[in-house]
Tab-separated table of C-alpha atoms in Angstrom:
chain	number	residue	atom	x	y	z
A	905	ASP	CA	57.716	186.805	7.088
A	906	ALA	CA	56.043	185.933	10.392
A	907	GLY	CA	53.880	188.630	11.872
A	908	VAL	CA	53.270	189.290	15.554
A	909	THR	CA	52.111	186.181	17.384
A	910	GLN	CA	50.457	185.886	20.792
A	911	SER	CA	49.609	182.983	23.059
A	912	PRO	CA	47.299	181.739	24.314
A	913	THR	CA	44.293	182.771	22.224
A	914	HIS	CA	41.845	182.514	25.088
A	915	LEU	CA	42.276	182.194	28.829
A	916	ILE	CA	39.851	181.803	31.716
A	917	LYS	CA	41.002	182.562	35.260
A	918	THR	CA	39.367	183.211	38.630
A	919	ARG	CA	39.728	186.282	40.810
A	920	GLY	CA	42.991	186.433	42.734
A	921	GLN	CA	44.899	184.221	40.328
A	922	GLN	CA	47.933	185.225	38.288
A	923	VAL	CA	48.271	185.057	34.496
A	924	THR	CA	51.111	185.261	31.966
A	925	LEU	CA	50.539	186.246	28.344
A	926	ARG	CA	53.200	185.872	25.655
A	927	CYS	CA	54.122	187.779	22.516
A	928	SER	CA	56.631	187.243	19.729
A	929	PRO	CA	57.339	190.351	17.657
A	930	LYS	CA	57.394	190.636	13.903
A	931	SER	CA	60.708	189.548	12.424
A	932	GLY	CA	63.259	192.378	12.644
A	933	HIS	CA	61.377	194.341	15.295
A	934	ASP	CA	62.944	195.163	18.664
A	935	THR	CA	60.202	196.996	20.567
A	936	VAL	CA	57.090	195.456	22.100
A	937	SER	CA	54.073	197.353	23.436
A	938	TRP	CA	51.110	195.929	25.337
A	939	TYR	CA	47.547	197.265	25.242
A	940	GLN	CA	44.353	196.367	27.083
A	941	GLN	CA	41.094	196.586	25.124
A	942	ALA	CA	37.892	196.379	27.150
A	943	LEU	CA	34.722	195.392	25.320
A	944	GLY	CA	33.467	198.206	23.114
A	945	GLN	CA	36.449	200.448	23.827
A	946	GLY	CA	39.671	201.450	22.118
A	947	PRO	CA	42.926	199.893	23.302
A	948	GLN	CA	44.648	201.431	26.338
A	949	PHE	CA	48.455	201.462	26.565
A	950	ILE	CA	49.902	199.344	29.390
A	951	PHE	CA	53.660	199.506	28.826
A	952	GLN	CA	56.448	199.200	26.274
A	953	TYR	CA	59.682	197.238	26.318
A	954	TYR	CA	62.884	198.003	24.451
A	955	GLU	CA	66.321	196.428	25.033
A	956	GLU	CA	64.802	194.359	27.852
A	957	GLU	CA	63.822	197.486	29.797
A	958	GLU	CA	60.415	199.031	30.430
A	959	ARG	CA	60.627	202.250	28.435
A	960	GLN	CA	57.153	203.720	28.893
A	961	ARG	CA	54.225	202.891	31.145
A	962	GLY	CA	50.571	203.804	31.014
A	963	ASN	CA	48.190	204.315	33.918
A	964	PHE	CA	48.060	200.721	35.136
A	965	PRO	CA	48.740	199.410	38.655
A	966	ASP	CA	51.842	197.499	39.664
A	967	ARG	CA	49.857	194.267	39.408
A	968	PHE	CA	50.688	194.552	35.714
A	969	SER	CA	54.312	193.724	35.010
A	970	GLY	CA	56.281	192.570	32.041
A	971	HIS	CA	59.501	191.275	30.690
A	972	GLN	CA	61.387	191.282	27.421
A	973	PHE	CA	63.818	188.544	26.505
A	974	PRO	CA	67.060	188.809	24.489
A	975	ASN	CA	65.214	187.495	21.406
A	976	TYR	CA	62.791	190.474	21.783
A	977	SER	CA	59.816	188.328	22.753
A	978	SER	CA	57.826	189.583	25.714
A	979	GLU	CA	55.548	188.508	28.540
A	980	LEU	CA	52.774	190.358	30.309
A	981	ASN	CA	52.050	189.237	33.867
A	982	VAL	CA	48.979	190.211	35.847
A	983	ASN	CA	48.783	189.341	39.561
A	984	ALA	CA	45.776	189.242	41.873
A	985	LEU	CA	43.306	189.223	38.998
A	986	LEU	CA	40.153	191.324	39.293
A	987	LEU	CA	36.909	190.945	37.363
A	988	GLY	CA	37.751	194.250	35.664
A	989	ASP	CA	40.888	192.733	34.146
A	990	SER	CA	38.684	190.811	31.706
A	991	ALA	CA	39.630	192.188	28.307
A	992	LEU	CA	41.427	191.579	25.035
A	993	TYR	CA	45.175	192.013	25.503
A	994	LEU	CA	46.986	193.154	22.394
A	995	CYS	CA	50.685	193.059	21.727
A	996	ALA	CA	52.258	195.333	19.111
A	997	SER	CA	55.795	195.363	17.778
A	998	SER	CA	57.840	198.052	16.074
A	999	LEU	CA	61.390	199.035	15.247
A	1000	ALA	CA	63.003	201.796	17.282
A	1001	VAL	CA	64.436	203.967	14.542
A	1002	PRO	CA	64.800	207.758	14.321
A	1003	GLY	CA	61.651	209.264	12.908
A	1004	GLY	CA	59.618	206.478	14.264
A	1005	ASP	CA	57.943	203.435	12.842
A	1006	THR	CA	54.538	201.857	12.786
A	1007	GLN	CA	53.264	199.428	15.398
A	1008	TYR	CA	51.967	196.105	14.081
A	1009	PHE	CA	49.531	194.160	16.203
A	1010	GLY	CA	49.088	190.512	17.048
A	1011	PRO	CA	45.720	188.732	17.147
A	1012	GLY	CA	45.333	189.273	20.893
A	1013	THR	CA	44.618	187.128	23.941
A	1014	ARG	CA	41.078	187.154	25.304
A	1015	LEU	CA	41.254	186.983	29.118
A	1016	THR	CA	38.114	186.213	31.091
A	1017	VAL	CA	38.219	186.549	34.882
A	1018	LEU	CA	35.418	184.789	36.766
B	81	ALA	CA	47.677	214.693	27.718
B	82	GLN	CA	46.850	213.788	24.181
B	83	THR	CA	43.287	212.730	23.407
B	84	VAL	CA	41.587	211.297	20.343
B	85	THR	CA	37.860	211.679	19.715
B	86	GLN	CA	35.732	209.733	17.258
B	87	SER	CA	32.260	211.245	17.328
B	88	GLN	CA	30.523	208.612	15.191
B	89	PRO	CA	29.953	205.378	17.148
B	90	GLU	CA	28.396	203.749	14.077
B	91	MET	CA	28.269	204.424	10.339
B	92	SER	CA	26.792	202.531	7.424
B	93	VAL	CA	27.442	202.643	3.689
B	94	GLN	CA	26.133	200.908	0.600
B	95	GLU	CA	28.526	198.662	-1.250
B	96	ALA	CA	30.484	200.630	-3.922
B	97	GLU	CA	29.653	203.962	-2.274
B	98	THR	CA	31.981	206.329	-0.388
B	99	VAL	CA	32.018	206.918	3.346
B	100	THR	CA	33.993	209.293	5.569
B	101	LEU	CA	34.882	208.565	9.196
B	102	SER	CA	35.720	211.497	11.458
B	103	CYS	CA	38.496	211.912	14.004
B	104	THR	CA	39.730	214.880	16.011
B	105	TYR	CA	42.666	214.974	18.383
B	106	ASP	CA	44.262	217.260	20.898
B	107	THR	CA	48.013	217.741	21.304
B	108	SER	CA	50.521	220.484	21.994
B	109	GLU	CA	53.195	218.737	19.923
B	110	SER	CA	54.144	220.007	16.477
B	111	ASP	CA	55.503	216.702	15.170
B	112	TYR	CA	53.472	213.549	15.571
B	113	TYR	CA	51.916	210.651	13.686
B	114	LEU	CA	48.297	209.730	13.061
B	115	PHE	CA	46.956	206.330	12.135
B	116	TRP	CA	43.767	204.579	11.156
B	117	TYR	CA	43.524	200.951	12.222
B	118	LYS	CA	40.812	198.478	11.242
B	119	GLN	CA	39.646	195.735	13.613
B	120	PRO	CA	37.341	193.135	12.033
B	121	PRO	CA	35.439	190.614	14.178
B	122	SER	CA	38.530	188.398	14.007
B	123	ARG	CA	40.068	190.946	16.462
B	124	GLN	CA	43.358	191.509	14.648
B	125	MET	CA	44.167	195.230	14.524
B	126	ILE	CA	45.263	196.031	10.969
B	127	LEU	CA	46.976	199.236	9.883
B	128	VAL	CA	44.963	201.037	7.201
B	129	ILE	CA	46.883	204.269	6.723
B	130	ARG	CA	49.447	206.493	8.423
B	131	GLN	CA	50.136	210.244	8.258
B	132	GLU	CA	53.162	212.177	9.483
B	133	ALA	CA	52.145	215.608	10.763
B	134	TYR	CA	55.032	217.394	9.048
B	135	LYS	CA	53.818	216.212	5.635
B	136	GLN	CA	51.196	218.491	4.131
B	137	GLN	CA	50.200	215.955	1.479
B	138	ASN	CA	47.340	213.697	2.527
B	139	ALA	CA	48.212	210.002	2.683
B	140	THR	CA	46.486	207.549	0.342
B	141	GLU	CA	46.447	203.758	0.177
B	142	ASN	CA	44.430	202.421	-2.735
B	143	ARG	CA	40.748	203.047	-1.851
B	144	PHE	CA	41.638	204.679	1.469
B	145	SER	CA	42.614	208.320	1.832
B	146	VAL	CA	42.751	210.863	4.620
B	147	ASN	CA	41.873	214.525	4.964
B	148	PHE	CA	44.472	215.863	7.409
B	149	GLN	CA	43.735	219.361	8.688
B	150	LYS	CA	46.581	220.170	11.116
B	151	ALA	CA	45.295	223.545	12.282
B	152	ALA	CA	41.860	222.107	12.988
B	153	LYS	CA	43.403	218.929	14.500
B	154	SER	CA	41.192	216.833	12.287
B	155	PHE	CA	42.057	213.535	10.589
B	156	SER	CA	39.196	211.935	8.659
B	157	LEU	CA	39.305	208.676	6.689
B	158	LYS	CA	37.585	208.344	3.325
B	159	ILE	CA	36.821	204.882	1.984
B	160	SER	CA	35.935	204.839	-1.705
B	161	ASP	CA	34.160	202.026	-3.562
B	162	SER	CA	33.250	200.364	-0.249
B	163	GLN	CA	33.434	196.578	-0.164
B	164	LEU	CA	31.780	194.054	2.147
B	165	GLY	CA	35.225	193.244	3.563
B	166	ASP	CA	35.566	196.835	4.793
B	167	ALA	CA	33.009	196.151	7.524
B	168	ALA	CA	34.851	196.463	10.849
B	169	MET	CA	35.615	198.730	13.793
B	170	TYR	CA	37.841	201.601	12.734
B	171	PHE	CA	40.125	203.251	15.275
B	172	CYS	CA	41.899	206.552	14.919
B	173	ALA	CA	45.185	206.719	16.844
B	174	TYR	CA	47.840	209.298	17.705
B	175	SER	CA	51.516	208.896	18.523
B	176	LYS	CA	54.257	211.409	19.331
B	177	GLY	CA	56.667	209.265	17.375
B	178	GLY	CA	56.205	206.026	15.501
B	179	SER	CA	57.329	203.771	18.333
B	180	GLU	CA	55.849	205.904	21.115
B	181	LYS	CA	52.627	204.738	22.737
B	182	LEU	CA	49.472	204.913	20.663
B	183	VAL	CA	46.486	206.859	22.005
B	184	PHE	CA	43.274	205.503	20.504
B	185	GLY	CA	39.793	206.854	20.019
B	186	LYS	CA	36.755	204.793	21.009
B	187	GLY	CA	36.201	203.584	17.470
B	188	THR	CA	33.544	203.729	14.757
B	189	LYS	CA	31.679	200.597	13.733
B	190	LEU	CA	31.308	200.536	9.946
B	191	THR	CA	28.580	198.426	8.355
B	192	VAL	CA	28.627	197.832	4.599
B	193	ASN	CA	25.242	196.978	3.103
B	194	PRO	CA	25.037	194.858	-0.084
């Protein structure tokens, strides 16, 4: 049973560039959430996708956008990169069932903005 | 807004001993979920244990158990018979429902001494 996968593992970009990160959810899961984890901090919620729609959004600017595909995989796009966007980006998947379910995380993508 | 506070930035324990990590949270909800996640240097966020607020019985998973005090909004993690592989960052997290966004604390770095 494949867990949550993310690509790429590491990425180096320069200020002003755009980046796309990818996530494949755990088999059987239909909901994908994205988190940003700055060094030495806990993860911060960016947004969540369910049925190809953005269902929830955290306090992040519009430069952060996403997409979910019919196979439930997801992309996170960041435009006009800033130095402060350097962080570990974590993807988590879950199953939208009544009563809730647990979010399972991928290994993350380390983004460095120079 | 919900908040999660971990007041111990770092803790250490001798191998085979017991250690307790503290977590408090703030919410006006009556039903919610609490989690402890472990993040080793490999970065992957791993679920340790989960507690539903409506359940009075404290959750246990092998050597890991929680002390859930709903009125005090406290959710501590006890690790018994500590092993070298337990060394990691531990994050306490809150969710209104299992697939709702997770709100994380800042984490506690656990060192296990041989």
